[in-house]
Short mmCIF file of C-alpha atoms and ligand atoms in Angstrom, two decimals:
data_model
loop_
_atom_site.label_atom_id
_atom_site.label_comp_id
_atom_site.label_asym_id
_atom_site.label_seq_id
_atom_site.Cartn_x
_atom_site.Cartn_y
_atom_site.Cartn_z
CA MET A 1 -27.88 27.40 19.59
CA LYS A 2 -26.55 26.71 16.10
CA PHE A 3 -28.87 24.04 14.89
CA LEU A 4 -32.28 24.07 16.38
CA ARG A 5 -34.41 21.34 14.91
CA SER A 6 -36.17 23.59 12.44
CA ASP A 7 -32.81 24.95 11.35
CA ILE A 8 -31.35 21.70 10.13
CA CYS A 9 -31.00 22.15 6.41
CA GLY A 10 -33.98 24.46 6.55
CA GLN A 11 -36.35 21.54 6.99
CA SER A 12 -38.61 20.58 9.78
CA LEU A 13 -37.37 17.46 11.47
CA LEU A 14 -39.00 14.11 11.40
CA SER A 15 -39.52 12.11 14.54
CA TRP A 16 -36.65 9.92 15.78
CA SER A 17 -38.41 6.72 14.77
CA ARG A 18 -39.04 8.05 11.27
CA ILE A 19 -35.39 9.04 10.98
CA ARG A 20 -34.30 5.60 12.11
CA SER A 21 -36.54 3.91 9.59
CA LEU A 22 -35.19 6.18 6.85
CA SER A 23 -31.66 5.35 7.95
CA ALA A 24 -32.57 1.70 7.87
CA SER A 25 -33.96 2.03 4.35
CA ARG A 26 -30.74 3.82 3.37
CA SER A 27 -28.78 0.96 4.78
CA ARG A 28 -30.43 -1.33 2.24
CA GLY A 29 -29.69 1.03 -0.63
CA ASN A 30 -26.85 3.41 -1.29
CA ARG A 31 -25.94 4.86 2.10
CA LEU A 32 -24.80 8.47 2.50
CA ILE A 33 -22.49 9.91 5.10
CA LEU A 34 -21.60 13.43 6.18
CA GLY A 35 -17.90 14.08 6.92
CA ILE A 36 -16.61 17.00 9.01
CA GLU A 37 -12.96 18.13 9.20
CA THR A 38 -11.57 20.79 11.57
CA SER A 39 -8.25 19.30 12.75
CA CYS A 40 -6.03 22.15 11.58
CA ASP A 41 -6.71 25.08 9.28
CA GLU A 42 -9.49 23.91 6.96
CA THR A 43 -13.15 23.75 7.90
CA GLY A 44 -14.49 21.08 5.58
CA ALA A 45 -17.69 19.12 5.15
CA ALA A 46 -18.87 16.71 2.47
CA VAL A 47 -21.48 14.11 1.68
CA VAL A 48 -20.35 10.93 -0.09
CA ASP A 49 -22.10 7.70 -0.93
CA GLU A 50 -21.06 4.07 -0.58
CA ASN A 51 -19.54 3.99 -4.04
CA GLY A 52 -17.29 6.93 -3.27
CA ARG A 53 -19.41 9.34 -5.25
CA LEU A 54 -19.17 12.90 -3.97
CA LEU A 55 -22.61 14.45 -3.65
CA GLY A 56 -21.63 17.82 -2.23
CA GLU A 57 -18.82 19.51 -0.38
CA SER A 58 -17.85 22.78 1.15
CA LEU A 59 -14.48 24.03 2.35
CA ASN A 60 -13.48 27.17 4.17
CA SER A 61 -9.72 27.49 4.08
CA GLN A 62 -7.95 29.59 6.71
CA LYS A 63 -4.61 29.17 4.91
CA ARG A 64 -4.28 32.74 3.64
CA ILE A 65 -4.84 34.13 7.13
CA HIS A 66 -2.28 31.80 8.69
CA VAL A 67 0.28 32.47 5.95
CA ARG A 68 -0.03 36.19 6.77
CA ASN A 69 0.55 35.42 10.47
CA GLY A 70 3.56 33.21 9.75
CA GLY A 71 1.89 30.00 10.97
CA VAL A 72 -1.27 28.58 12.48
CA ILE A 73 -2.26 30.28 15.74
CA PRO A 74 -4.48 27.63 17.38
CA SER A 75 -6.82 30.08 19.16
CA LEU A 76 -7.39 32.01 15.93
CA ALA A 77 -7.90 28.78 13.98
CA GLN A 78 -10.45 27.66 16.57
CA HIS A 79 -12.32 30.96 16.29
CA LEU A 80 -12.41 30.70 12.49
CA HIS A 81 -13.69 27.11 12.65
CA GLN A 82 -16.40 28.20 15.10
CA GLN A 83 -17.43 31.00 12.78
CA SER A 84 -17.73 28.85 9.69
CA ILE A 85 -18.55 25.27 10.70
CA HIS A 86 -22.32 25.61 10.59
CA ASP A 87 -22.36 27.31 7.19
CA VAL A 88 -19.84 24.84 5.78
CA VAL A 89 -21.92 21.85 6.89
CA GLN A 90 -25.17 23.37 5.64
CA SER A 91 -23.60 24.27 2.33
CA ALA A 92 -22.28 20.71 1.81
CA LEU A 93 -25.74 19.31 2.54
CA ALA A 94 -27.43 21.83 0.28
CA LYS A 95 -25.04 21.12 -2.59
CA ALA A 96 -25.69 17.41 -2.10
CA LYS A 97 -29.44 18.17 -2.11
CA THR A 98 -29.50 16.11 1.07
CA SER A 99 -30.90 16.56 4.52
CA TYR A 100 -30.06 14.78 7.76
CA GLN A 101 -32.87 12.30 7.21
CA ASP A 102 -31.03 10.92 4.17
CA LEU A 103 -27.82 10.24 6.06
CA SER A 104 -26.69 7.00 7.65
CA ALA A 105 -24.01 8.54 9.89
CA VAL A 106 -21.82 11.54 10.64
CA ALA A 107 -18.03 11.09 10.54
CA THR A 108 -15.79 13.71 12.13
CA THR A 109 -12.03 14.01 12.62
CA THR A 110 -11.32 13.57 16.33
CA ARG A 111 -7.57 12.70 16.18
CA PRO A 112 -4.78 13.72 15.78
CA GLY A 113 -4.65 17.50 15.33
CA LEU A 114 -4.74 20.81 17.15
CA ALA A 115 -6.77 20.36 20.35
CA LEU A 116 -8.66 23.64 20.04
CA CYS A 117 -9.57 22.89 16.44
CA LEU A 118 -10.58 19.25 16.95
CA GLN A 119 -12.81 20.43 19.75
CA VAL A 120 -14.90 22.59 17.40
CA GLY A 121 -15.71 19.70 15.05
CA LEU A 122 -16.36 17.35 17.93
CA ASP A 123 -18.64 19.71 19.88
CA TYR A 124 -20.59 20.49 16.73
CA THR A 125 -20.97 16.80 15.90
CA LYS A 126 -22.06 15.88 19.41
CA GLN A 127 -24.82 18.40 19.22
CA LEU A 128 -25.75 17.37 15.72
CA VAL A 129 -26.03 13.66 16.56
CA ALA A 130 -27.92 14.46 19.74
CA GLU A 131 -30.44 16.42 17.67
CA THR A 132 -30.76 13.96 14.81
CA GLY A 133 -30.10 10.58 16.40
CA LEU A 134 -27.56 9.80 13.69
CA PRO A 135 -24.69 7.41 14.48
CA PHE A 136 -21.28 9.04 14.98
CA ILE A 137 -18.01 7.69 13.54
CA PRO A 138 -14.92 9.42 15.02
CA VAL A 139 -12.19 9.51 12.34
CA HIS A 140 -8.38 9.39 12.49
CA HIS A 141 -7.17 12.23 10.26
CA MET A 142 -4.17 10.30 8.86
CA GLU A 143 -6.26 7.23 8.15
CA ALA A 144 -8.62 9.48 6.21
CA HIS A 145 -5.70 10.77 4.09
CA ALA A 146 -4.68 7.15 3.39
CA LEU A 147 -8.14 5.81 2.57
CA THR A 148 -8.91 8.64 0.12
CA ALA A 149 -6.90 6.61 -2.40
CA ARG A 150 -9.55 3.87 -2.27
CA MET A 151 -12.25 6.40 -3.00
CA VAL A 152 -10.55 7.74 -6.12
CA ASP A 153 -9.28 4.38 -7.39
CA ASN A 154 -11.24 1.26 -6.54
CA SER A 155 -8.34 -0.97 -7.60
CA VAL A 156 -6.59 -0.01 -4.35
CA SER A 157 -7.14 -3.08 -2.21
CA PHE A 158 -5.40 -4.04 1.04
CA PRO A 159 -2.56 -4.43 1.78
CA PHE A 160 -0.79 -1.40 0.30
CA LEU A 161 2.14 0.80 1.16
CA VAL A 162 1.30 4.39 2.04
CA LEU A 163 3.32 7.55 2.53
CA LEU A 164 1.45 10.30 4.35
CA VAL A 165 3.14 13.66 4.03
CA SER A 166 1.55 16.78 5.42
CA GLY A 167 2.30 19.89 7.44
CA GLY A 168 2.15 18.00 10.72
CA HIS A 169 2.95 14.40 9.80
CA CYS A 170 5.20 12.14 7.87
CA ILE A 171 4.45 8.43 8.07
CA LEU A 172 5.45 5.47 5.94
CA ALA A 173 3.06 2.63 6.72
CA LEU A 174 1.61 -0.59 5.52
CA ALA A 175 -2.18 -0.39 5.33
CA ARG A 176 -3.45 -3.91 6.07
CA ASN A 177 -7.11 -3.03 6.40
CA VAL A 178 -9.44 -0.26 7.47
CA GLY A 179 -8.25 0.68 10.96
CA ASP A 180 -5.21 -1.62 10.68
CA PHE A 181 -1.92 0.13 9.88
CA VAL A 182 1.69 -0.86 10.58
CA ILE A 183 4.13 2.04 10.80
CA LEU A 184 7.48 1.30 9.12
CA GLY A 185 8.92 4.75 9.76
CA GLU A 186 7.85 8.23 10.72
CA THR A 187 9.21 11.68 11.35
CA LEU A 188 11.50 12.10 14.34
CA ASP A 189 11.25 15.89 14.39
CA GLY A 190 9.24 17.98 11.93
CA ALA A 191 7.13 17.06 8.90
CA PRO A 192 8.09 17.86 5.29
CA GLY A 193 5.26 20.40 4.99
CA GLU A 194 6.56 22.15 8.09
CA ALA A 195 10.08 22.21 6.57
CA PHE A 196 8.68 23.73 3.36
CA ASP A 197 6.67 26.28 5.38
CA LYS A 198 9.57 27.32 7.65
CA ILE A 199 12.04 27.65 4.80
CA ALA A 200 9.50 29.58 2.70
CA ARG A 201 8.96 31.95 5.61
CA ARG A 202 12.71 32.41 6.10
CA LEU A 203 12.97 33.19 2.37
CA LYS A 204 10.11 35.71 2.77
CA LEU A 205 8.21 34.07 -0.05
CA GLN A 206 4.90 35.46 1.21
CA GLU A 207 6.19 38.82 -0.11
CA HIS A 208 7.19 37.37 -3.48
CA PRO A 209 4.84 38.64 -6.23
CA GLN A 210 4.43 35.13 -7.68
CA CYS A 211 3.58 33.52 -4.34
CA LYS A 212 0.79 35.65 -2.89
CA GLY A 213 -1.51 33.64 -0.61
CA MET A 214 0.30 30.36 -1.26
CA SER A 215 1.33 27.87 1.40
CA GLY A 216 5.09 27.44 1.89
CA GLY A 217 5.12 24.21 -0.11
CA GLN A 218 3.19 25.68 -3.01
CA ALA A 219 5.45 28.76 -3.10
CA ILE A 220 8.64 26.66 -3.11
CA GLU A 221 7.25 24.40 -5.83
CA LYS A 222 6.32 27.42 -7.95
CA LEU A 223 9.75 29.10 -7.74
CA ALA A 224 11.67 25.79 -7.96
CA LYS A 225 10.44 25.41 -11.54
CA GLU A 226 12.84 28.20 -12.53
CA GLY A 227 15.73 27.05 -10.33
CA ASN A 228 18.69 24.70 -10.33
CA ILE A 229 18.75 21.76 -7.93
CA HIS A 230 22.52 21.74 -7.51
CA LEU A 231 22.98 24.79 -5.30
CA LEU A 232 22.96 22.81 -2.10
CA ASP A 233 24.68 19.53 -1.43
CA GLY A 234 22.07 18.08 0.89
CA LYS A 235 23.23 14.48 0.64
CA HIS A 236 24.97 14.47 3.99
CA LEU A 237 22.40 16.54 5.81
CA PHE A 238 19.86 13.82 6.30
CA ARG A 239 20.11 10.62 8.26
CA MET A 240 21.18 8.80 5.11
CA GLN A 241 23.65 6.64 6.97
CA ARG A 242 20.87 5.23 9.19
CA LYS A 243 19.39 2.22 7.51
CA ASP A 244 15.84 2.81 8.69
CA CYS A 245 12.63 4.30 7.34
CA ASN A 246 12.43 7.17 9.81
CA ILE A 247 12.41 10.69 8.52
CA SER A 248 14.16 13.76 9.89
CA PHE A 249 14.49 17.29 8.61
CA ILE A 250 16.22 19.02 11.49
CA GLY A 251 19.81 18.92 10.16
CA PHE A 252 18.62 19.87 6.70
CA LYS A 253 16.58 22.84 7.90
CA GLN A 254 19.54 24.17 9.88
CA ALA A 255 21.83 23.84 6.86
CA VAL A 256 19.33 25.69 4.66
CA PHE A 257 18.98 28.48 7.22
CA ARG A 258 22.80 28.79 7.34
CA LEU A 259 22.95 28.94 3.56
CA ILE A 260 20.28 31.66 3.44
CA GLN A 261 22.17 33.68 6.05
CA GLU A 262 25.40 33.41 4.06
CA GLU A 263 23.63 34.37 0.83
CA GLU A 264 22.06 37.40 2.53
CA LYS A 265 25.50 38.55 3.64
CA LEU A 266 27.00 37.91 0.22
CA GLN A 267 24.17 39.67 -1.63
CA GLY A 268 23.96 42.47 0.96
CA THR A 269 20.20 42.13 1.37
CA SER A 270 17.70 40.88 3.90
CA ASN A 271 14.98 40.93 1.26
CA ILE A 272 14.20 38.22 -1.29
CA LEU A 273 17.46 36.72 -2.54
CA GLY A 274 18.54 36.90 -6.18
CA ASN A 275 18.99 33.13 -6.33
CA VAL A 276 15.81 32.30 -4.44
CA CYS A 277 14.63 29.98 -7.24
CA ASP A 278 17.82 27.90 -6.99
CA ILE A 279 17.40 27.63 -3.22
CA CYS A 280 13.80 26.49 -3.68
CA ALA A 281 14.74 23.94 -6.35
CA SER A 282 17.51 22.55 -4.18
CA VAL A 283 15.31 22.37 -1.06
CA GLN A 284 12.51 20.62 -2.93
CA HIS A 285 14.96 18.20 -4.52
CA HIS A 286 16.60 17.15 -1.26
CA ILE A 287 13.33 16.76 0.63
CA THR A 288 12.12 14.57 -2.25
CA ARG A 289 15.34 12.57 -2.20
CA HIS A 290 15.01 11.88 1.51
CA LEU A 291 11.45 10.63 1.05
CA VAL A 292 12.43 8.48 -1.94
CA THR A 293 15.18 6.67 -0.01
CA ARG A 294 12.78 5.93 2.83
CA ILE A 295 10.14 4.52 0.50
CA LEU A 296 12.70 2.41 -1.34
CA ARG A 297 13.85 0.91 1.96
CA GLY A 298 10.23 0.34 2.99
CA ILE A 299 9.61 -1.51 -0.28
CA GLU A 300 12.69 -3.67 0.26
CA TYR A 301 11.75 -4.38 3.87
CA CYS A 302 8.21 -5.44 2.93
CA LYS A 303 9.67 -7.74 0.27
CA MET A 304 12.11 -9.27 2.75
CA ALA A 305 9.46 -9.71 5.44
CA ASP A 306 6.92 -10.93 2.89
CA MET A 307 4.42 -8.32 3.98
CA LEU A 308 3.05 -7.48 0.55
CA PRO A 309 1.75 -9.69 -2.25
CA GLN A 310 4.10 -10.30 -5.19
CA GLU A 311 1.54 -8.96 -7.58
CA LYS A 312 -0.45 -5.78 -7.59
CA GLN A 313 1.84 -3.81 -5.32
CA ILE A 314 0.57 -0.34 -4.66
CA LEU A 315 2.12 2.81 -3.22
CA VAL A 316 -0.38 5.41 -2.06
CA VAL A 317 0.90 8.91 -1.39
CA SER A 318 -1.35 11.45 0.24
CA GLY A 319 -1.40 14.51 2.51
CA GLY A 320 -0.83 18.17 1.61
CA VAL A 321 2.77 17.69 0.45
CA ALA A 322 1.67 14.95 -1.97
CA SER A 323 0.18 17.67 -4.15
CA ASN A 324 3.75 18.66 -5.07
CA GLY A 325 4.35 17.91 -8.75
CA TYR A 326 8.12 17.35 -8.37
CA ILE A 327 7.56 14.82 -5.58
CA ARG A 328 4.82 13.10 -7.59
CA HIS A 329 7.09 12.85 -10.60
CA ALA A 330 9.92 11.36 -8.50
CA LEU A 331 7.55 8.83 -6.98
CA SER A 332 6.19 7.87 -10.35
CA ARG A 333 9.79 7.17 -11.50
CA LEU A 334 10.31 5.16 -8.32
CA CYS A 335 7.16 3.14 -8.96
CA ASP A 336 8.16 2.44 -12.58
CA HIS A 337 11.52 1.25 -11.26
CA THR A 338 10.00 -1.08 -8.63
CA SER A 339 6.90 -2.16 -10.59
CA TYR A 340 4.60 -0.58 -8.05
CA LYS A 341 1.45 1.20 -9.03
CA LEU A 342 1.43 4.77 -7.75
CA VAL A 343 -1.86 6.17 -6.52
CA CYS A 344 -1.91 9.85 -5.58
CA PRO A 345 -5.30 11.43 -5.03
CA PRO A 346 -5.73 14.67 -7.00
CA PRO A 347 -4.13 17.69 -5.24
CA LYS A 348 -7.52 18.96 -4.05
CA LEU A 349 -8.03 15.70 -2.14
CA CYS A 350 -4.45 15.61 -0.82
CA THR A 351 -4.88 18.73 1.29
CA ASP A 352 -7.33 18.64 4.19
CA ASN A 353 -11.00 18.44 3.26
CA GLY A 354 -14.30 17.00 4.42
CA ILE A 355 -14.49 14.44 1.58
CA MET A 356 -11.68 12.28 2.93
CA VAL A 357 -13.27 12.24 6.37
CA ALA A 358 -16.66 11.28 4.96
CA TRP A 359 -15.06 8.47 2.95
CA ALA A 360 -13.04 7.16 5.92
CA GLY A 361 -16.30 7.11 7.88
CA MET A 362 -17.97 5.25 5.01
CA GLU A 363 -15.21 2.62 4.98
CA HIS A 364 -15.86 1.99 8.67
CA LEU A 365 -19.62 2.09 8.24
CA LYS A 366 -19.47 -0.58 5.54
CA LEU A 367 -17.53 -2.85 7.91
CA GLY A 368 -19.66 -1.93 10.89
CA THR A 369 -16.57 -0.70 12.76
CA GLY A 370 -15.66 2.58 14.43
CA LEU A 371 -19.18 3.61 15.50
CA ALA A 372 -19.19 5.46 18.81
CA ASP A 373 -21.23 3.55 21.38
CA ASN A 374 -21.87 6.70 23.32
CA PRO A 375 -21.30 9.75 21.09
CA GLN A 376 -21.46 12.21 23.99
CA GLU A 377 -18.51 10.42 25.65
CA VAL A 378 -16.18 10.70 22.63
CA ARG A 379 -13.01 12.70 23.35
CA PHE A 380 -10.58 14.30 20.90
CA GLU A 381 -6.93 13.19 20.91
CA PRO A 382 -4.31 15.70 19.72
CA ARG A 383 -1.86 12.80 19.35
CA GLU A 384 -2.71 9.30 18.41
CA PRO A 385 -0.56 6.83 16.47
CA LEU A 386 -2.00 5.50 13.24
CA GLY A 387 -1.10 1.95 14.17
CA VAL A 388 1.52 -0.44 15.52
CA ASN A 389 5.02 0.97 15.16
CA ILE A 390 7.67 -1.46 13.90
CA ALA A 391 10.22 1.23 12.93
CA SER A 392 12.86 -0.19 15.28
CA ALA A 393 12.51 -3.67 13.77
CA VAL A 394 12.92 -2.08 10.33
CA ALA A 395 16.04 -0.24 11.55
CA GLU A 396 17.48 -3.44 13.04
CA ALA A 397 17.10 -5.19 9.69
CA ARG A 398 19.57 -2.61 8.24
CA VAL A 399 18.17 -3.02 4.75
CA ASP A 400 20.53 -1.85 2.02
CA ILE A 401 19.11 0.00 -0.94
CA LYS A 402 20.64 0.61 -4.33
CA ARG A 403 21.20 4.16 -5.50
CA PHE A 404 18.22 5.36 -7.51
CA LYS A 405 18.32 8.50 -9.62
CA PHE A 406 14.85 9.95 -10.05
CA TRP A 407 15.88 13.29 -11.50
CA ALA A 408 17.21 14.38 -14.87
CA ASP A 409 20.42 16.39 -14.91
CA GLY A 410 20.22 19.76 -16.51
O1 KG4 B 501 -2.50 17.83 4.68
P1 KG4 B 501 -2.45 19.31 4.85
O2 KG4 B 501 -3.43 20.14 4.04
O3 KG4 B 501 -2.59 19.73 6.34
C1 KG4 B 501 -2.01 19.04 7.38
O4 KG4 B 501 -2.64 18.07 7.86
O5 KG4 B 501 -0.86 19.41 7.72
O6 KG4 B 501 -0.96 19.75 4.48
C2 KG4 B 501 -0.54 21.08 4.56
C3 KG4 B 501 0.92 21.14 4.19
C4 KG4 B 501 1.55 22.52 4.35
O7 KG4 B 501 2.72 22.39 5.12
C5 KG4 B 501 1.88 22.95 2.92
O8 KG4 B 501 3.03 23.74 2.82
C6 KG4 B 501 2.06 21.61 2.25
O9 KG4 B 501 1.10 20.75 2.82
N1 KG4 B 501 1.84 21.73 0.82
C7 KG4 B 501 2.80 21.50 -0.10
C8 KG4 B 501 2.21 21.79 -1.36
N2 KG4 B 501 0.91 22.17 -1.15
C9 KG4 B 501 0.69 22.12 0.18
N3 KG4 B 501 4.07 21.10 0.05
C10 KG4 B 501 4.80 20.96 -1.07
N4 KG4 B 501 4.33 21.24 -2.31
C11 KG4 B 501 3.05 21.65 -2.51
N5 KG4 B 501 2.59 21.90 -3.72
ZN1 ZN B 502 -3.91 16.56 6.73
#
């Protein structure tokens, strides 16, 4: 099997009691944790310490393969995770100059995500903890995205507002503590990353010379830089009239697909359109605008309900889509306007990786929460809410927001 005792980090293993005493000595000093991520299309592993210092990481991205196939095929993703997980974990440990004996726990994403992919990380971890006797901390993928902000900026204390925007999720929540989130609004249909990906595919951006190997979001951001945001009047395409914090892209996506079809007819081509950059700029702008209105309402609701302190208000934005520069810029304008502090982890930490999982595990380890009593009984959960959902209470409050212009005309 993958990791026979002598195989673990190329070292012979110590006895269980020795390991436990080493773990115990670690617990008095600076503890280390190994994080493993396989929930979607990145096989990631990392070792971090209690102070959020990254000791070593390794990432095997499947993105290019899935972009070529027009989306993630779960069985293929599973196969690719299976092929690389052992090497990725060993490489993270080697880069950290660490072996299992130095670790205090293993943290692995077990929810939510693609079942076949979660299974790979979970099976690997079960075997690993059975071999090493290390404690196991199952991690919620979206919580890991949110807590990354506390690793990169230690001024981020609870409570804080957090927008999680990825290929599979879109959640606006109040983070009250580790493992304690209140959802103010979330996506009712697809996520923003999925909208970017589907529109990019419809625009055939994978064939565009400037977009080779990029994800849909990256490709749209790249081309949008040369485009005009005014091509599409997206104002009425979202659920703007609903005074809630929920997010929906379905009407918008359909309108964009209609526009592309009309442009193809007009331009007499089914290849890349002449005004593709304008379409990208417009799409990116309207997705951003939708997110901005939801955050503004969330901020107002929290003020009304007295859910956040008057001082030191923080907005954390994370997830793959948070690496978008246009969205970051809009949110930084929004935060200036509302006197919030914006915390966006660097793009590399916004997309899926093992570091965020290790850190989320560390947050739990420090509090003594989240440890699996019986690691072999842990199950993966393709769907699991991040916390209590109060979106309908937010909608009932019908909070008005003032118009806020985050973009410059030109
Ligand atoms: O968090 P993530 O790596 O994986 C999920 O958990 O989904 O997010 C991946 C998503 C993809 O949909 C991708 O198109 C989007 O993040 N993304 C971007 C950018 N980079 C990645 N979206 C907009 N702009 C970007 N620069
Ligand atoms: Zn993610």
